[in-house]
Amino acid sequence: AQSVSQHNHHVILSEAASLELGCNYSYGGTVNLFWYVQYPGQHLQLLLKYFSGDPLVKGIKGFEAEFIKSKFSFNLRKPSVQWSDTAEYFCAVNGAGSARQLTFGSGTQLTVLP
Amino acid sequence: GAGVSQTPSNKVTEKGKYVELRCDPISGHTALYWYRQSLGQGPEFLIYFQGTGAADDSGLPNDRFFAVRPEGSVSTLKIQRTERGDSAVYLCASSPRTGDSETQYFGPGTRLLVL
């Protein structure tokens, strides 16, 4: 069975600090990888996704993530966070060419202090 | 354009009662998903529709849970004989096609509380 681990449950940063949120997955096959974000009071929305090609993926609002197949990782990064990035971030995976449903990690709450 | 909508936004019921949760996907989206999110956890898959049929219902926890999508658009998640452990946020998502790399667009969820 596939699984996703997000080891950081709560991250607190000051504005302009750099961000890296960890995501590791377990799956016996080719995967598609996603990062979703949930801003306070809003619904889940897609930040970025990887399904093939360049392992460095750029998303909205200056976020990027790198797929490292040998490490089963898909870490999310942003060089300089803003107060408006305060949100909960979820990593998710599904099997390429097979299951459509997403398996999510437990999420990381990011708090950015002004 | 309009996103995925879910009604009601909140539902409080008593243990043993029956509830229905509704999802209106984005117009034209063929795939529809239901997930359940418990406090402090990520969403967990329940069931996936491709058109009118349930393509995968392996995530439904037991036979008290059932979902339909009779006309390939609106879907209803039905929970019989609710239990306190059913309390969670129920999320619906839709995608334009059924490919595995398709983006799923989520609704705001229905927060269910079983007393």
mmCIF file of C-alpha atoms in Angstrom:
data_model
loop_
_atom_site.group_PDB
_atom_site.id
_atom_site.type_symbol
_atom_site.label_atom_id
_atom_site.label_comp_id
_atom_site.label_asym_id
_atom_site.label_seq_id
_atom_site.Cartn_x
_atom_site.Cartn_y
_atom_site.Cartn_z
ATOM 1 C CA ALA A 1 0.000 0.000 0.000
ATOM 2 C CA GLN A 2 1.214 3.476 -0.728
ATOM 3 C CA SER A 3 1.941 5.995 2.010
ATOM 4 C CA VAL A 4 3.219 9.541 2.390
ATOM 5 C CA SER A 5 5.230 10.909 5.303
ATOM 6 C CA GLN A 6 5.524 14.552 6.224
ATOM 7 C CA HIS A 7 7.840 14.664 9.194
ATOM 8 C CA ASN A 8 7.400 18.327 10.074
ATOM 9 C CA HIS A 9 4.006 18.843 11.672
ATOM 10 C CA HIS A 10 4.448 22.528 12.444
ATOM 11 C CA VAL A 11 7.052 24.920 11.073
ATOM 12 C CA ILE A 12 7.440 28.502 12.266
ATOM 13 C CA LEU A 13 9.501 30.960 10.229
ATOM 14 C CA SER A 14 10.064 34.675 10.040
ATOM 15 C CA GLU A 15 9.305 36.539 6.841
ATOM 16 C CA ALA A 16 12.086 36.301 4.230
ATOM 17 C CA ALA A 17 13.379 33.023 5.654
ATOM 18 C CA SER A 18 13.854 30.095 3.300
ATOM 19 C CA LEU A 19 11.469 27.157 3.452
ATOM 20 C CA GLU A 20 11.873 23.458 2.873
ATOM 21 C CA LEU A 21 9.111 21.020 3.769
ATOM 22 C CA GLY A 22 9.913 17.340 3.632
ATOM 23 C CA CYS A 23 7.830 14.697 1.877
ATOM 24 C CA ASN A 24 8.725 11.036 1.503
ATOM 25 C CA TYR A 25 6.540 8.434 -0.114
ATOM 26 C CA SER A 26 6.320 4.689 -0.312
ATOM 27 C CA TYR A 27 4.944 3.174 -3.502
ATOM 28 C CA GLY A 28 5.885 0.171 -5.600
ATOM 29 C CA GLY A 29 5.805 1.762 -9.023
ATOM 30 C CA THR A 30 5.900 4.970 -11.015
ATOM 31 C CA VAL A 31 4.229 7.858 -9.239
ATOM 32 C CA ASN A 32 2.685 11.236 -9.752
ATOM 33 C CA LEU A 33 3.404 13.699 -6.930
ATOM 34 C CA PHE A 34 1.459 16.724 -5.773
ATOM 35 C CA TRP A 35 1.637 19.510 -3.232
ATOM 36 C CA TYR A 36 -1.641 21.036 -2.134
ATOM 37 C CA VAL A 37 -2.084 24.071 0.139
ATOM 38 C CA GLN A 38 -4.948 25.064 2.387
ATOM 39 C CA TYR A 39 -4.989 28.721 3.418
ATOM 40 C CA PRO A 40 -6.972 29.615 6.556
ATOM 41 C CA GLY A 41 -10.685 29.367 5.834
ATOM 42 C CA GLN A 42 -10.160 28.197 2.262
ATOM 43 C CA HIS A 43 -10.315 24.870 0.470
ATOM 44 C CA LEU A 44 -7.426 22.739 -0.728
ATOM 45 C CA GLN A 45 -5.781 24.024 -3.881
ATOM 46 C CA LEU A 46 -2.948 22.708 -6.026
ATOM 47 C CA LEU A 47 0.476 24.306 -5.617
ATOM 48 C CA LEU A 48 2.363 22.132 -8.080
ATOM 49 C CA LYS A 49 2.602 18.614 -9.427
ATOM 50 C CA TYR A 50 5.101 16.239 -11.003
ATOM 51 C CA PHE A 51 4.189 13.449 -13.390
ATOM 52 C CA SER A 52 7.107 13.217 -15.821
ATOM 53 C CA GLY A 53 10.074 15.089 -17.276
ATOM 54 C CA ASP A 54 12.165 17.631 -15.391
ATOM 55 C CA PRO A 55 12.267 16.566 -11.720
ATOM 56 C CA LEU A 56 12.407 20.203 -10.623
ATOM 57 C CA VAL A 57 8.875 21.511 -10.760
ATOM 58 C CA LYS A 58 7.834 25.127 -10.370
ATOM 59 C CA GLY A 59 4.439 26.047 -9.035
ATOM 60 C CA ILE A 60 2.419 29.076 -8.108
ATOM 61 C CA LYS A 61 3.536 31.836 -5.741
ATOM 62 C CA GLY A 62 7.256 31.094 -6.105
ATOM 63 C CA PHE A 63 7.112 27.514 -4.783
ATOM 64 C CA GLU A 64 9.112 24.693 -6.303
ATOM 65 C CA ALA A 65 9.673 21.028 -5.534
ATOM 66 C CA GLU A 66 12.263 18.486 -6.538
ATOM 67 C CA PHE A 67 11.505 14.832 -7.186
ATOM 68 C CA ILE A 68 14.441 12.659 -6.109
ATOM 69 C CA LYS A 69 13.528 9.137 -7.140
ATOM 70 C CA SER A 70 16.441 7.464 -5.317
ATOM 71 C CA LYS A 71 15.309 9.033 -2.047
ATOM 72 C CA PHE A 72 11.554 8.643 -2.638
ATOM 73 C CA SER A 73 11.271 12.328 -1.829
ATOM 74 C CA PHE A 74 9.422 15.372 -3.160
ATOM 75 C CA ASN A 75 10.406 18.266 -0.916
ATOM 76 C CA LEU A 76 8.768 21.663 -1.257
ATOM 77 C CA ARG A 77 10.914 24.796 -1.254
ATOM 78 C CA LYS A 78 10.580 28.547 -1.360
ATOM 79 C CA PRO A 79 13.581 30.868 -1.091
ATOM 80 C CA SER A 80 11.821 33.650 0.813
ATOM 81 C CA VAL A 81 8.492 33.170 2.584
ATOM 82 C CA GLN A 82 5.860 35.809 3.167
ATOM 83 C CA TRP A 83 3.287 36.193 5.918
ATOM 84 C CA SER A 84 0.635 35.257 3.347
ATOM 85 C CA ASP A 85 2.224 31.798 2.987
ATOM 86 C CA THR A 86 0.841 30.855 6.389
ATOM 87 C CA ALA A 87 -1.205 27.751 5.618
ATOM 88 C CA GLU A 88 -1.292 23.981 5.863
ATOM 89 C CA TYR A 89 0.651 22.117 3.188
ATOM 90 C CA PHE A 90 -0.131 18.575 2.058
ATOM 91 C CA CYS A 91 1.995 16.273 -0.047
ATOM 92 C CA ALA A 92 0.120 13.623 -2.053
ATOM 93 C CA VAL A 93 0.874 10.756 -4.406
ATOM 94 C CA ASN A 94 -0.939 8.486 -6.827
ATOM 95 C CA GLY A 95 0.188 5.680 -9.054
ATOM 96 C CA ALA A 96 1.032 6.675 -12.603
ATOM 97 C CA GLY A 97 -1.207 4.871 -15.046
ATOM 98 C CA SER A 98 -3.225 3.185 -12.365
ATOM 99 C CA ALA A 99 -5.017 4.472 -9.312
ATOM 100 C CA ARG A 100 -6.425 7.950 -9.648
ATOM 101 C CA GLN A 101 -7.138 8.564 -5.998
ATOM 102 C CA LEU A 102 -4.591 10.547 -4.021
ATOM 103 C CA THR A 103 -2.832 9.351 -0.883
ATOM 104 C CA PHE A 104 -2.057 12.339 1.324
ATOM 105 C CA GLY A 105 0.450 12.972 4.052
ATOM 106 C CA SER A 106 -0.738 14.284 7.400
ATOM 107 C CA GLY A 107 0.169 17.850 6.503
ATOM 108 C CA THR A 108 2.576 20.530 7.729
ATOM 109 C CA GLN A 109 1.245 23.699 9.312
ATOM 110 C CA LEU A 110 3.437 26.633 8.294
ATOM 111 C CA THR A 111 3.272 29.811 10.357
ATOM 112 C CA VAL A 112 5.143 32.828 9.029
ATOM 113 C CA LEU A 113 5.727 35.591 11.542
ATOM 114 C CA PRO A 114 5.661 39.161 10.215
ATOM 115 C CA GLY B 1 -15.909 30.026 -13.080
ATOM 116 C CA ALA B 2 -17.729 28.221 -10.291
ATOM 117 C CA GLY B 3 -15.738 25.724 -8.309
ATOM 118 C CA VAL B 4 -16.783 22.539 -6.566
ATOM 119 C CA SER B 5 -19.576 23.200 -4.116
ATOM 120 C CA GLN B 6 -20.677 21.078 -1.183
ATOM 121 C CA THR B 7 -23.791 21.228 0.955
ATOM 122 C CA PRO B 8 -24.380 21.520 3.785
ATOM 123 C CA SER B 9 -21.236 23.226 5.008
ATOM 124 C CA ASN B 10 -21.888 21.899 8.504
ATOM 125 C CA LYS B 11 -24.035 19.029 9.717
ATOM 126 C CA VAL B 12 -24.722 18.038 13.307
ATOM 127 C CA THR B 13 -26.554 14.784 13.873
ATOM 128 C CA GLU B 14 -27.135 12.235 16.573
ATOM 129 C CA LYS B 15 -25.619 8.797 16.758
ATOM 130 C CA GLY B 16 -27.693 6.318 14.771
ATOM 131 C CA LYS B 17 -29.174 8.860 12.355
ATOM 132 C CA TYR B 18 -28.897 8.881 8.564
ATOM 133 C CA VAL B 19 -27.149 11.733 6.712
ATOM 134 C CA GLU B 20 -26.695 12.771 3.109
ATOM 135 C CA LEU B 21 -23.883 15.008 1.907
ATOM 136 C CA ARG B 22 -24.056 16.604 -1.526
ATOM 137 C CA CYS B 23 -21.335 17.529 -3.997
ATOM 138 C CA ASP B 24 -21.710 19.654 -7.133
ATOM 139 C CA PRO B 25 -18.584 19.236 -9.252
ATOM 140 C CA ILE B 26 -17.212 21.736 -11.725
ATOM 141 C CA SER B 27 -19.382 21.644 -14.841
ATOM 142 C CA GLY B 28 -18.100 19.177 -17.411
ATOM 143 C CA HIS B 29 -15.777 17.333 -15.045
ATOM 144 C CA THR B 30 -16.124 13.606 -15.585
ATOM 145 C CA ALA B 31 -14.250 12.331 -12.524
ATOM 146 C CA LEU B 32 -15.496 12.874 -8.984
ATOM 147 C CA TYR B 33 -13.838 11.853 -5.723
ATOM 148 C CA TRP B 34 -14.875 11.730 -2.091
ATOM 149 C CA TYR B 35 -12.324 11.990 0.715
ATOM 150 C CA ARG B 36 -12.630 12.175 4.491
ATOM 151 C CA GLN B 37 -10.355 14.303 6.652
ATOM 152 C CA SER B 38 -10.119 13.731 10.380
ATOM 153 C CA LEU B 39 -8.602 16.289 12.719
ATOM 154 C CA GLY B 40 -4.825 16.529 12.313
ATOM 155 C CA GLN B 41 -4.755 14.195 9.339
ATOM 156 C CA GLY B 42 -4.615 14.500 5.593
ATOM 157 C CA PRO B 43 -7.609 13.593 3.452
ATOM 158 C CA GLU B 44 -8.278 9.855 3.039
ATOM 159 C CA PHE B 45 -9.813 8.446 -0.120
ATOM 160 C CA LEU B 46 -13.324 7.028 0.045
ATOM 161 C CA ILE B 47 -14.701 6.529 -3.468
ATOM 162 C CA TYR B 48 -14.114 7.639 -7.052
ATOM 163 C CA PHE B 49 -16.653 8.016 -9.875
ATOM 164 C CA GLN B 50 -15.952 7.966 -13.562
ATOM 165 C CA GLY B 51 -19.152 9.310 -15.070
ATOM 166 C CA THR B 52 -22.109 7.645 -13.354
ATOM 167 C CA GLY B 53 -20.367 4.530 -12.120
ATOM 168 C CA ALA B 54 -18.210 4.009 -9.062
ATOM 169 C CA ALA B 55 -14.827 3.113 -10.517
ATOM 170 C CA ASP B 56 -13.243 2.421 -7.143
ATOM 171 C CA ASP B 57 -15.008 2.260 -3.771
ATOM 172 C CA SER B 58 -12.176 0.564 -1.908
ATOM 173 C CA GLY B 59 -11.853 3.432 0.561
ATOM 174 C CA LEU B 60 -15.371 3.192 1.981
ATOM 175 C CA PRO B 61 -14.847 2.074 5.601
ATOM 176 C CA ASN B 62 -17.885 -0.233 5.815
ATOM 177 C CA ASP B 63 -21.323 -0.871 4.364
ATOM 178 C CA ARG B 64 -22.868 2.045 6.247
ATOM 179 C CA PHE B 65 -21.296 4.310 3.637
ATOM 180 C CA PHE B 66 -22.676 4.564 0.119
ATOM 181 C CA ALA B 67 -22.404 7.122 -2.671
ATOM 182 C CA VAL B 68 -24.247 7.724 -5.921
ATOM 183 C CA ARG B 69 -23.858 9.892 -8.989
ATOM 184 C CA PRO B 70 -26.944 9.012 -11.038
ATOM 185 C CA GLU B 71 -26.581 11.522 -13.870
ATOM 186 C CA GLY B 72 -22.834 11.835 -13.956
ATOM 187 C CA SER B 73 -22.778 15.237 -12.297
ATOM 188 C CA VAL B 74 -24.013 15.777 -8.716
ATOM 189 C CA SER B 75 -23.012 13.139 -6.199
ATOM 190 C CA THR B 76 -24.447 12.262 -2.818
ATOM 191 C CA LEU B 77 -22.558 10.511 -0.038
ATOM 192 C CA LYS B 78 -24.908 8.640 2.267
ATOM 193 C CA ILE B 79 -24.068 7.469 5.765
ATOM 194 C CA GLN B 80 -26.441 5.163 7.625
ATOM 195 C CA ARG B 81 -26.550 4.606 11.390
ATOM 196 C CA THR B 82 -23.952 7.288 12.021
ATOM 197 C CA GLU B 83 -21.349 6.740 14.735
ATOM 198 C CA ARG B 84 -19.275 9.258 16.668
ATOM 199 C CA GLY B 85 -16.204 8.066 14.784
ATOM 200 C CA ASP B 86 -17.765 9.297 11.538
ATOM 201 C CA SER B 87 -17.207 12.884 12.670
ATOM 202 C CA ALA B 88 -14.844 14.482 10.149
ATOM 203 C CA VAL B 89 -14.712 16.868 7.220
ATOM 204 C CA TYR B 90 -15.973 15.191 4.059
ATOM 205 C CA LEU B 91 -14.292 16.568 0.944
ATOM 206 C CA CYS B 92 -15.345 16.268 -2.647
ATOM 207 C CA ALA B 93 -13.052 16.824 -5.625
ATOM 208 C CA SER B 94 -13.514 16.716 -9.368
ATOM 209 C CA SER B 95 -11.214 16.608 -12.362
ATOM 210 C CA PRO B 96 -11.880 17.270 -16.040
ATOM 211 C CA ARG B 97 -10.751 13.844 -17.186
ATOM 212 C CA THR B 98 -9.936 10.581 -15.546
ATOM 213 C CA GLY B 99 -6.186 10.545 -16.099
ATOM 214 C CA ASP B 100 -4.028 9.830 -13.069
ATOM 215 C CA SER B 101 -1.994 13.020 -13.507
ATOM 216 C CA GLU B 102 -5.070 15.215 -13.660
ATOM 217 C CA THR B 103 -5.407 17.973 -11.075
ATOM 218 C CA GLN B 104 -8.192 17.357 -8.613
ATOM 219 C CA TYR B 105 -10.144 20.471 -7.655
ATOM 220 C CA PHE B 106 -11.466 20.370 -4.122
ATOM 221 C CA GLY B 107 -14.613 21.784 -2.604
ATOM 222 C CA PRO B 108 -14.849 23.471 0.800
ATOM 223 C CA GLY B 109 -16.007 20.309 2.525
ATOM 224 C CA THR B 110 -18.883 19.357 4.814
ATOM 225 C CA ARG B 111 -18.013 19.255 8.493
ATOM 226 C CA LEU B 112 -19.981 16.397 10.050
ATOM 227 C CA LEU B 113 -20.346 16.137 13.802
ATOM 228 C CA VAL B 114 -22.028 13.072 15.266
ATOM 229 C CA LEU B 115 -23.115 13.545 18.877
#
